[in-house]
Structure formats: C-alpha cells, structure tokens
CSV table of C-alpha atoms in Angstrom, one decimal:
chain,number,residue,atom,x,y,z
A,1,MET,CA,51.3,111.4,99.3
A,2,TYR,CA,51.7,113.6,101.9
A,3,GLN,CA,51.6,117.2,100.6
A,4,HIS,CA,53.9,119.8,102.8
A,5,ILE,CA,53.5,123.5,101.7
A,6,VAL,CA,56.2,125.6,101.7
A,7,LEU,CA,56.4,127.9,104.8
A,8,PRO,CA,59.1,131.8,104.7
A,9,GLY,CA,62.6,130.3,105.4
A,10,GLU,CA,62.5,126.7,104.4
A,11,THR,CA,64.1,125.3,101.7
A,12,LEU,CA,64.1,121.4,100.3
A,13,PHE,CA,67.0,120.5,102.5
A,14,SER,CA,65.2,121.4,105.3
A,15,ILE,CA,62.2,120.3,104.5
A,16,SER,CA,63.9,116.6,103.7
A,17,GLU,CA,65.1,116.6,107.3
A,18,ASP,CA,62.1,117.8,109.0
A,19,TYR,CA,60.1,114.6,107.2
A,20,ARG,CA,63.6,112.5,108.0
A,21,THR,CA,63.6,112.2,103.7
A,22,PRO,CA,66.4,111.8,101.4
A,23,TYR,CA,66.5,115.3,99.6
A,24,GLN,CA,67.0,113.3,96.2
A,25,ALA,CA,63.7,111.6,96.9
A,26,ILE,CA,62.1,114.7,97.3
A,27,LEU,CA,63.6,116.5,94.2
A,28,ALA,CA,62.7,113.2,92.2
A,29,ALA,CA,58.9,112.9,93.2
A,30,ASN,CA,58.2,116.4,93.1
A,31,GLN,CA,59.7,117.2,89.5
A,32,ILE,CA,61.5,120.5,90.3
A,33,PRO,CA,63.8,122.1,87.4
A,34,ASN,CA,66.3,124.1,89.8
A,35,PRO,CA,66.2,123.1,93.4
A,36,ASN,CA,67.0,126.8,94.6
A,37,MET,CA,63.4,128.0,93.4
A,38,ILE,CA,60.7,127.1,95.6
A,39,TYR,CA,58.3,129.7,97.0
A,40,VAL,CA,56.3,129.9,100.2
A,41,GLY,CA,52.6,128.2,99.7
A,42,GLN,CA,54.1,125.6,97.1
A,43,PRO,CA,53.0,122.0,97.3
A,44,ILE,CA,55.9,119.6,97.7
A,45,VAL,CA,54.9,115.8,97.5
A,46,ILE,CA,56.8,114.1,100.9
A,47,PRO,CA,57.2,110.3,99.5
A,48,GLY,CA,56.8,107.3,101.8
A,49,ILE,CA,54.4,109.2,104.3
A,50,PRO,CA,50.2,108.5,104.3
A,51,ASP,CA,48.3,111.1,103.0
A,52,PRO,CA,46.8,112.1,106.5
A,53,ALA,CA,43.2,112.7,105.3
A,54,LEU,CA,43.2,109.1,105.3
A,55,ILE,CA,43.7,108.6,108.3
A,56,PRO,CA,41.6,108.4,110.7
A,57,PHE,CA,43.3,109.8,114.1
A,58,PHE,CA,44.4,113.3,115.2
A,59,ILE,CA,46.8,114.4,118.1
A,60,ASP,CA,45.7,117.6,119.5
A,61,VAL,CA,48.2,118.9,122.3
A,62,SER,CA,47.3,122.0,124.5
A,63,ILE,CA,51.0,123.6,126.4
A,64,SER,CA,48.9,125.4,128.7
A,65,ASN,CA,47.1,123.1,129.6
A,66,ARG,CA,49.9,120.6,129.5
A,67,THR,CA,47.4,117.9,128.1
A,68,LEU,CA,47.3,115.6,124.9
A,69,TYR,CA,44.3,114.5,123.5
A,70,LEU,CA,44.1,112.4,120.6
A,71,TYR,CA,40.7,112.1,118.4
A,72,GLU,CA,39.6,109.3,116.2
A,73,ASN,CA,36.5,110.1,113.5
A,74,GLU,CA,36.6,113.7,115.2
A,75,GLN,CA,35.5,112.1,118.6
A,76,LEU,CA,38.0,112.3,121.9
A,77,GLN,CA,38.8,109.0,122.6
A,78,LYS,CA,41.7,109.8,125.3
A,79,VAL,CA,43.2,112.2,127.3
A,80,TYR,CA,47.1,112.4,128.5
A,81,PRO,CA,48.8,114.4,131.0
A,82,ILE,CA,52.2,115.2,129.2
A,83,ALA,CA,55.5,117.8,129.6
A,84,VAL,CA,56.2,119.7,127.7
A,85,GLY,CA,59.1,122.9,127.2
A,86,ARG,CA,61.0,124.5,129.2
A,87,MET,CA,62.2,128.6,129.1
A,88,LEU,CA,64.5,128.9,125.8
A,89,TYR,CA,63.3,125.7,125.1
A,90,ASP,CA,59.5,125.7,123.6
A,91,THR,CA,57.9,123.1,122.5
A,92,PRO,CA,56.6,124.2,118.7
A,93,VAL,CA,53.1,125.7,118.2
A,94,GLY,CA,51.2,124.5,115.1
A,95,ASP,CA,50.4,122.1,112.5
A,96,PHE,CA,53.0,118.3,112.3
A,97,ILE,CA,53.1,115.1,111.9
A,98,ILE,CA,54.6,111.5,113.2
A,99,VAL,CA,56.7,111.0,110.4
A,100,ASN,CA,58.6,108.0,111.8
A,101,ARG,CA,58.8,106.2,115.6
A,102,GLU,CA,62.5,104.2,117.1
A,103,PRO,CA,61.5,102.0,120.1
A,104,ASN,CA,63.7,102.3,122.9
A,105,PRO,CA,65.7,105.4,121.8
A,106,GLY,CA,67.2,104.9,125.5
A,107,GLY,CA,67.9,108.0,127.9
A,108,PRO,CA,65.8,110.5,128.8
A,109,PHE,CA,63.2,109.5,125.7
A,110,GLY,CA,61.9,106.2,127.7
A,111,THR,CA,60.4,103.6,125.3
A,112,LEU,CA,59.3,105.3,122.6
A,113,TRP,CA,59.9,108.0,120.4
A,114,LEU,CA,57.1,108.9,117.8
A,115,SER,CA,59.2,112.0,115.3
A,116,LEU,CA,57.4,115.2,114.5
A,117,SER,CA,57.7,116.5,111.1
A,118,LYS,CA,60.3,119.5,112.7
A,119,LYS,CA,64.1,118.3,112.7
A,120,SER,CA,64.6,117.4,116.6
A,121,TYR,CA,60.9,117.3,117.7
A,122,GLY,CA,59.2,114.3,118.7
A,123,ILE,CA,56.5,112.7,120.7
A,124,HIS,CA,58.1,110.2,123.9
A,125,GLY,CA,58.8,108.7,126.4
A,126,THR,CA,60.3,109.7,130.0
A,127,ASN,CA,63.2,108.0,132.2
A,128,ASP,CA,61.7,110.6,134.8
A,129,PRO,CA,58.1,110.6,135.4
A,130,SER,CA,57.9,113.1,138.4
A,131,SER,CA,58.5,115.4,135.2
A,132,ILE,CA,54.9,114.9,134.0
A,133,GLY,CA,52.6,117.7,134.4
A,134,HIS,CA,55.9,120.4,133.9
A,135,ALA,CA,57.5,122.1,131.3
A,136,VAL,CA,60.3,120.5,131.5
A,137,SER,CA,61.9,119.2,128.1
A,138,LYS,CA,64.0,120.7,125.4
A,139,GLY,CA,60.7,121.3,123.4
A,140,CYS,CA,59.5,117.7,122.4
A,141,ILE,CA,56.0,116.2,124.1
A,142,ARG,CA,57.4,114.1,127.1
A,143,MET,CA,54.8,110.9,128.0
A,144,PHE,CA,54.3,108.2,131.0
A,145,ASN,CA,56.3,105.8,128.8
A,146,GLN,CA,52.8,103.5,129.6
A,147,ASP,CA,51.3,106.2,127.8
A,148,VAL,CA,53.2,106.7,124.9
A,149,GLU,CA,53.6,103.3,124.3
A,150,GLU,CA,49.5,102.6,124.5
A,151,LEU,CA,49.7,106.1,121.8
A,152,GLY,CA,51.9,104.2,119.6
A,153,SER,CA,50.0,101.3,119.3
A,154,ILE,CA,47.5,103.6,117.9
A,155,VAL,CA,48.1,105.9,115.6
A,156,PRO,CA,50.4,105.1,112.1
A,157,ASN,CA,52.8,107.6,111.0
A,158,GLY,CA,51.1,109.9,109.1
A,159,THR,CA,49.1,110.8,112.0
A,160,ARG,CA,48.3,114.6,111.9
A,161,VAL,CA,50.0,116.6,115.3
A,162,ARG,CA,48.4,120.1,116.0
A,163,ILE,CA,50.8,122.0,118.5
A,164,ARG,CA,49.2,125.2,120.6
A,165,PRO,CA,49.6,127.2,123.0
C-alpha cells in the first residue's frame, strides 16, 4: 500500500481527489476517528495504489530542459522531449505518482492520459505535435502520442514521478 505524507493545506477530501480514491475508502483504510484532525507529516494509506518502492521504474521531469527521463533500477532507459506549462499555468514541481490512466481521452490530450497524484495534472499525448519542446500546456506534461503510449506500456500505476524546475 502507498502512504501519502500530509502536506500543509491538505485535507482528507483534497487527498482523496488527488489520488482519485473515494474519501470513505481513505477513512476506512486509516481508521481516522476525526477526519478534520489530520496533521502535516501524518502518513495516510491510499488503498488501491501499489507501493512505489516495489516498482523498479522512476520518472524524472526537467521543466527547464523540457525533458522526461525514464529510469529502471536507477539506470537511465529513455529520454523523451516534452511540452510543459505556459505562463500562469506552471507545471507543478514536486514528487508525485501515477495513479491511473485513460486511453483515448480525446481533445488535446492525445491517445493516452496518465493521471498524477495532483488533481487535474497528468502526462499525456497531444493533438498538436508541433507543441512539443515548448511551454504551452495548462501545466500538464505533454508528449508525442507514440512516446506516451510507449511510456504507458512500460510503467505501472504507482510509478514515482519527480518534477523539478
């Protein structure tokens, strides 16, 4: 099971939204007597999410280089060009995991969406391949469709994703 560490400003409800996990399931898994009394630094079990420590893959994203690096067992396997968030829609910096995926999400999201553990953010394809390499998204990490399909076929849900400036 995956454990989320409560950050400043988070609530159980916001955590449930970030991980796309029902609020009641998080309550039950953690046996929290008062859901309004969680604290910064508290570990919260997220049911249904595998333990990232047991997954050999790791994704490292460099916003400034507009590059996604895929590691397996700490060895660099592949480097992909990406697009990142534009002004006023910064790509969030931090540590996340892939919580679910949706093939063929439609619209500007290309052929695959990999949801991150931050509501409304993901790694996805594009219907505008000329955007790759630029700061043009609303904060998501945008990839060529064939690249996100390849990545999605390799990494399971629970894979760690670090996004850095």
